[in-house]
PDB file of C-alpha atoms in Angstrom:
ATOM      1  CA  UNK A   1      19.315  -5.181  84.286  1.00  0.00           C
ATOM      2  CA  UNK A   2      20.748  -4.199  87.609  1.00  0.00           C
ATOM      3  CA  UNK A   3      23.151  -2.301  86.401  1.00  0.00           C
ATOM      4  CA  UNK A   4      20.569   0.382  85.340  1.00  0.00           C
ATOM      5  CA  UNK A   5      18.556  -0.271  87.851  1.00  0.00           C
ATOM      6  CA  UNK A   6      21.363   0.905  90.461  1.00  0.00           C
ATOM      7  CA  UNK A   7      21.756   3.993  88.525  1.00  0.00           C
ATOM      8  CA  UNK A   8      18.592   4.946  89.098  1.00  0.00           C
ATOM      9  CA  UNK A   9      18.664   4.037  92.289  1.00  0.00           C
ATOM     10  CA  UNK A  10      21.346   6.217  92.817  1.00  0.00           C
ATOM     11  CA  UNK A  11      20.141   9.291  90.270  1.00  0.00           C
ATOM     12  CA  UNK A  12      17.082   9.202  92.781  1.00  0.00           C
ATOM     13  CA  UNK A  13      18.624   8.657  95.426  1.00  0.00           C
ATOM     14  CA  UNK A  14      16.933   5.466  96.932  1.00  0.00           C
ATOM     15  CA  UNK A  15      19.298   3.802  99.021  1.00  0.00           C
ATOM     16  CA  UNK A  16      17.767   1.222 100.852  1.00  0.00           C
ATOM     17  CA  UNK A  17      20.129   0.990 103.497  1.00  0.00           C
ATOM     18  CA  UNK A  18      19.284   5.155 104.161  1.00  0.00           C
ATOM     19  CA  UNK A  19      15.901   4.808 106.239  1.00  0.00           C
ATOM     20  CA  UNK A  20      15.187   8.903 106.224  1.00  0.00           C
ATOM     21  CA  UNK A  21      14.571  10.127 103.049  1.00  0.00           C
ATOM     22  CA  UNK A  22      15.233  13.896 101.921  1.00  0.00           C
ATOM     23  CA  UNK A  23      11.489  15.458 103.470  1.00  0.00           C
ATOM     24  CA  UNK A  24       8.635  16.858 100.873  1.00  0.00           C
ATOM     25  CA  UNK A  25       8.431  21.031 100.606  1.00  0.00           C
ATOM     26  CA  UNK A  26       5.727  22.477  99.595  1.00  0.00           C
ATOM     27  CA  UNK A  27       5.969  23.455  95.376  1.00  0.00           C
ATOM     28  CA  UNK A  28       8.182  25.595  94.399  1.00  0.00           C
ATOM     29  CA  UNK A  29       6.875  29.124  93.408  1.00  0.00           C
ATOM     30  CA  UNK A  30       7.653  31.904  91.104  1.00  0.00           C
ATOM     31  CA  UNK A  31       9.957  33.704  93.887  1.00  0.00           C
ATOM     32  CA  UNK A  32      12.185  31.296  94.458  1.00  0.00           C
ATOM     33  CA  UNK A  33      12.452  30.442  90.550  1.00  0.00           C
ATOM     34  CA  UNK A  34      13.590  34.334  90.323  1.00  0.00           C
ATOM     35  CA  UNK A  35      16.079  33.519  92.492  1.00  0.00           C
ATOM     36  CA  UNK A  36      17.533  30.812  90.083  1.00  0.00           C
ATOM     37  CA  UNK A  37      17.986  32.886  88.552  1.00  0.00           C
ATOM     38  CA  UNK A  38      20.393  36.267  87.132  1.00  0.00           C
ATOM     39  CA  UNK A  39      20.616  39.130  86.437  1.00  0.00           C
ATOM     40  CA  UNK A  40      19.967  38.516  82.991  1.00  0.00           C
ATOM     41  CA  UNK A  41      17.746  35.305  83.545  1.00  0.00           C
ATOM     42  CA  UNK A  42      20.643  32.503  82.921  1.00  0.00           C
ATOM     43  CA  UNK A  43      19.430  29.702  85.082  1.00  0.00           C
ATOM     44  CA  UNK A  44      22.801  29.717  87.245  1.00  0.00           C
ATOM     45  CA  UNK A  45      22.949  25.833  89.156  1.00  0.00           C
ATOM     46  CA  UNK A  46      20.506  23.509  86.374  1.00  0.00           C
ATOM     47  CA  UNK A  47      20.377  20.679  89.703  1.00  0.00           C
ATOM     48  CA  UNK A  48      19.678  22.959  92.094  1.00  0.00           C
ATOM     49  CA  UNK A  49      16.040  23.331  89.797  1.00  0.00           C
ATOM     50  CA  UNK A  50      16.141  20.109  89.099  1.00  0.00           C
ATOM     51  CA  UNK A  51      16.842  18.461  92.985  1.00  0.00           C
ATOM     52  CA  UNK A  52      13.908  21.685  94.340  1.00  0.00           C
ATOM     53  CA  UNK A  53      11.815  19.699  91.620  1.00  0.00           C
ATOM     54  CA  UNK A  54      12.118  16.466  92.910  1.00  0.00           C
ATOM     55  CA  UNK A  55      11.421  17.028  96.630  1.00  0.00           C
ATOM     56  CA  UNK A  56       8.403  19.278  95.715  1.00  0.00           C
ATOM     57  CA  UNK A  57       6.828  19.893  92.476  1.00  0.00           C
ATOM     58  CA  UNK A  58       6.335  23.034  90.774  1.00  0.00           C
ATOM     59  CA  UNK A  59       3.742  25.464  91.201  1.00  0.00           C
ATOM     60  CA  UNK A  60       0.882  25.327  88.101  1.00  0.00           C
ATOM     61  CA  UNK A  61       1.490  29.372  86.850  1.00  0.00           C
ATOM     62  CA  UNK A  62       5.191  27.671  86.245  1.00  0.00           C
ATOM     63  CA  UNK A  63       4.512  24.394  84.652  1.00  0.00           C
ATOM     64  CA  UNK A  64       4.823  26.314  81.299  1.00  0.00           C
ATOM     65  CA  UNK A  65       9.091  28.194  82.185  1.00  0.00           C
ATOM     66  CA  UNK A  66      10.316  25.524  84.303  1.00  0.00           C
ATOM     67  CA  UNK A  67       9.248  21.854  82.298  1.00  0.00           C
ATOM     68  CA  UNK A  68      11.150  23.157  79.658  1.00  0.00           C
ATOM     69  CA  UNK A  69      14.954  23.702  81.712  1.00  0.00           C
ATOM     70  CA  UNK A  70      13.833  20.334  83.887  1.00  0.00           C
ATOM     71  CA  UNK A  71      13.786  18.988  79.857  1.00  0.00           C
ATOM     72  CA  UNK A  72      16.508  20.701  78.045  1.00  0.00           C
ATOM     73  CA  UNK A  73      14.272  22.568  75.612  1.00  0.00           C
ATOM     74  CA  UNK A  74      16.723  24.801  76.206  1.00  0.00           C
ATOM     75  CA  UNK A  75      19.752  24.899  75.713  1.00  0.00           C
ATOM     76  CA  UNK A  76      22.324  25.948  78.605  1.00  0.00           C
ATOM     77  CA  UNK A  77      23.659  29.320  79.660  1.00  0.00           C
ATOM     78  CA  UNK A  78      21.075  31.639  77.310  1.00  0.00           C
ATOM     79  CA  UNK A  79      19.484  34.415  79.056  1.00  0.00           C
ATOM     80  CA  UNK A  80      16.223  35.072  79.316  1.00  0.00           C
ATOM     81  CA  UNK A  81      15.611  36.913  76.017  1.00  0.00           C
ATOM     82  CA  UNK A  82      17.946  34.331  74.362  1.00  0.00           C
ATOM     83  CA  UNK A  83      15.820  31.872  75.373  1.00  0.00           C
ATOM     84  CA  UNK A  84      12.320  34.283  73.709  1.00  0.00           C
ATOM     85  CA  UNK A  85      15.332  34.884  70.708  1.00  0.00           C
ATOM     86  CA  UNK A  86      15.226  30.463  70.664  1.00  0.00           C
ATOM     87  CA  UNK A  87      11.722  29.966  70.937  1.00  0.00           C
ATOM     88  CA  UNK A  88      11.132  31.793  68.110  1.00  0.00           C
ATOM     89  CA  UNK A  89      13.307  30.570  65.289  1.00  0.00           C
ATOM     90  CA  UNK A  90      12.639  26.945  66.624  1.00  0.00           C
ATOM     91  CA  UNK A  91       8.887  27.576  65.909  1.00  0.00           C
ATOM     92  CA  UNK A  92       9.712  29.543  62.339  1.00  0.00           C
ATOM     93  CA  UNK A  93      11.747  25.836  61.527  1.00  0.00           C
ATOM     94  CA  UNK A  94       8.720  23.986  63.435  1.00  0.00           C
ATOM     95  CA  UNK A  95       6.585  25.872  60.799  1.00  0.00           C
ATOM     96  CA  UNK A  96       8.961  25.823  57.439  1.00  0.00           C
ATOM     97  CA  UNK A  97       9.618  22.409  57.781  1.00  0.00           C
ATOM     98  CA  UNK A  98       5.631  21.868  58.193  1.00  0.00           C
ATOM     99  CA  UNK A  99       4.901  23.269  54.786  1.00  0.00           C
ATOM    100  CA  UNK A 100       7.813  21.675  53.154  1.00  0.00           C
ATOM    101  CA  UNK A 101       6.935  18.640  54.675  1.00  0.00           C
ATOM    102  CA  UNK A 102       2.387  19.708  53.809  1.00  0.00           C
ATOM    103  CA  UNK A 103       4.146  20.039  49.837  1.00  0.00           C
ATOM    104  CA  UNK A 104       5.459  16.690  49.734  1.00  0.00           C
ATOM    105  CA  UNK A 105       2.796  14.920  50.743  1.00  0.00           C
ATOM    106  CA  UNK A 106       0.826  17.305  48.293  1.00  0.00           C
ATOM    107  CA  UNK A 107       3.004  16.789  44.967  1.00  0.00           C
ATOM    108  CA  UNK A 108       3.212  12.632  46.562  1.00  0.00           C
ATOM    109  CA  UNK A 109      -0.829  12.643  45.990  1.00  0.00           C
ATOM    110  CA  UNK A 110      -1.420  13.930  42.047  1.00  0.00           C
TER     111      UNK A 110
END
């Protein structure tokens, strides 16, 4: 248990002997987020994004986009276009699997 707590504290940068925690910042803005992307829309440094959000949060208008990066919904190094295609593919996969599941339920009830 102590090992887990130590790992979490290290990940969150919580040290008992550290007297100066990092100062809070204002929420991540769209312009700041755009600077974290290269010209193709690939996230340059995911760790920087995580730290920035940890320190200040995210503007409400960006949450839908940024949380997908934070939760690793997208595989690493996708361009903006590839992310759109990836989400379309996953949406189609979801509907296909849902249809299979519904058909299975219908057949098992008959």
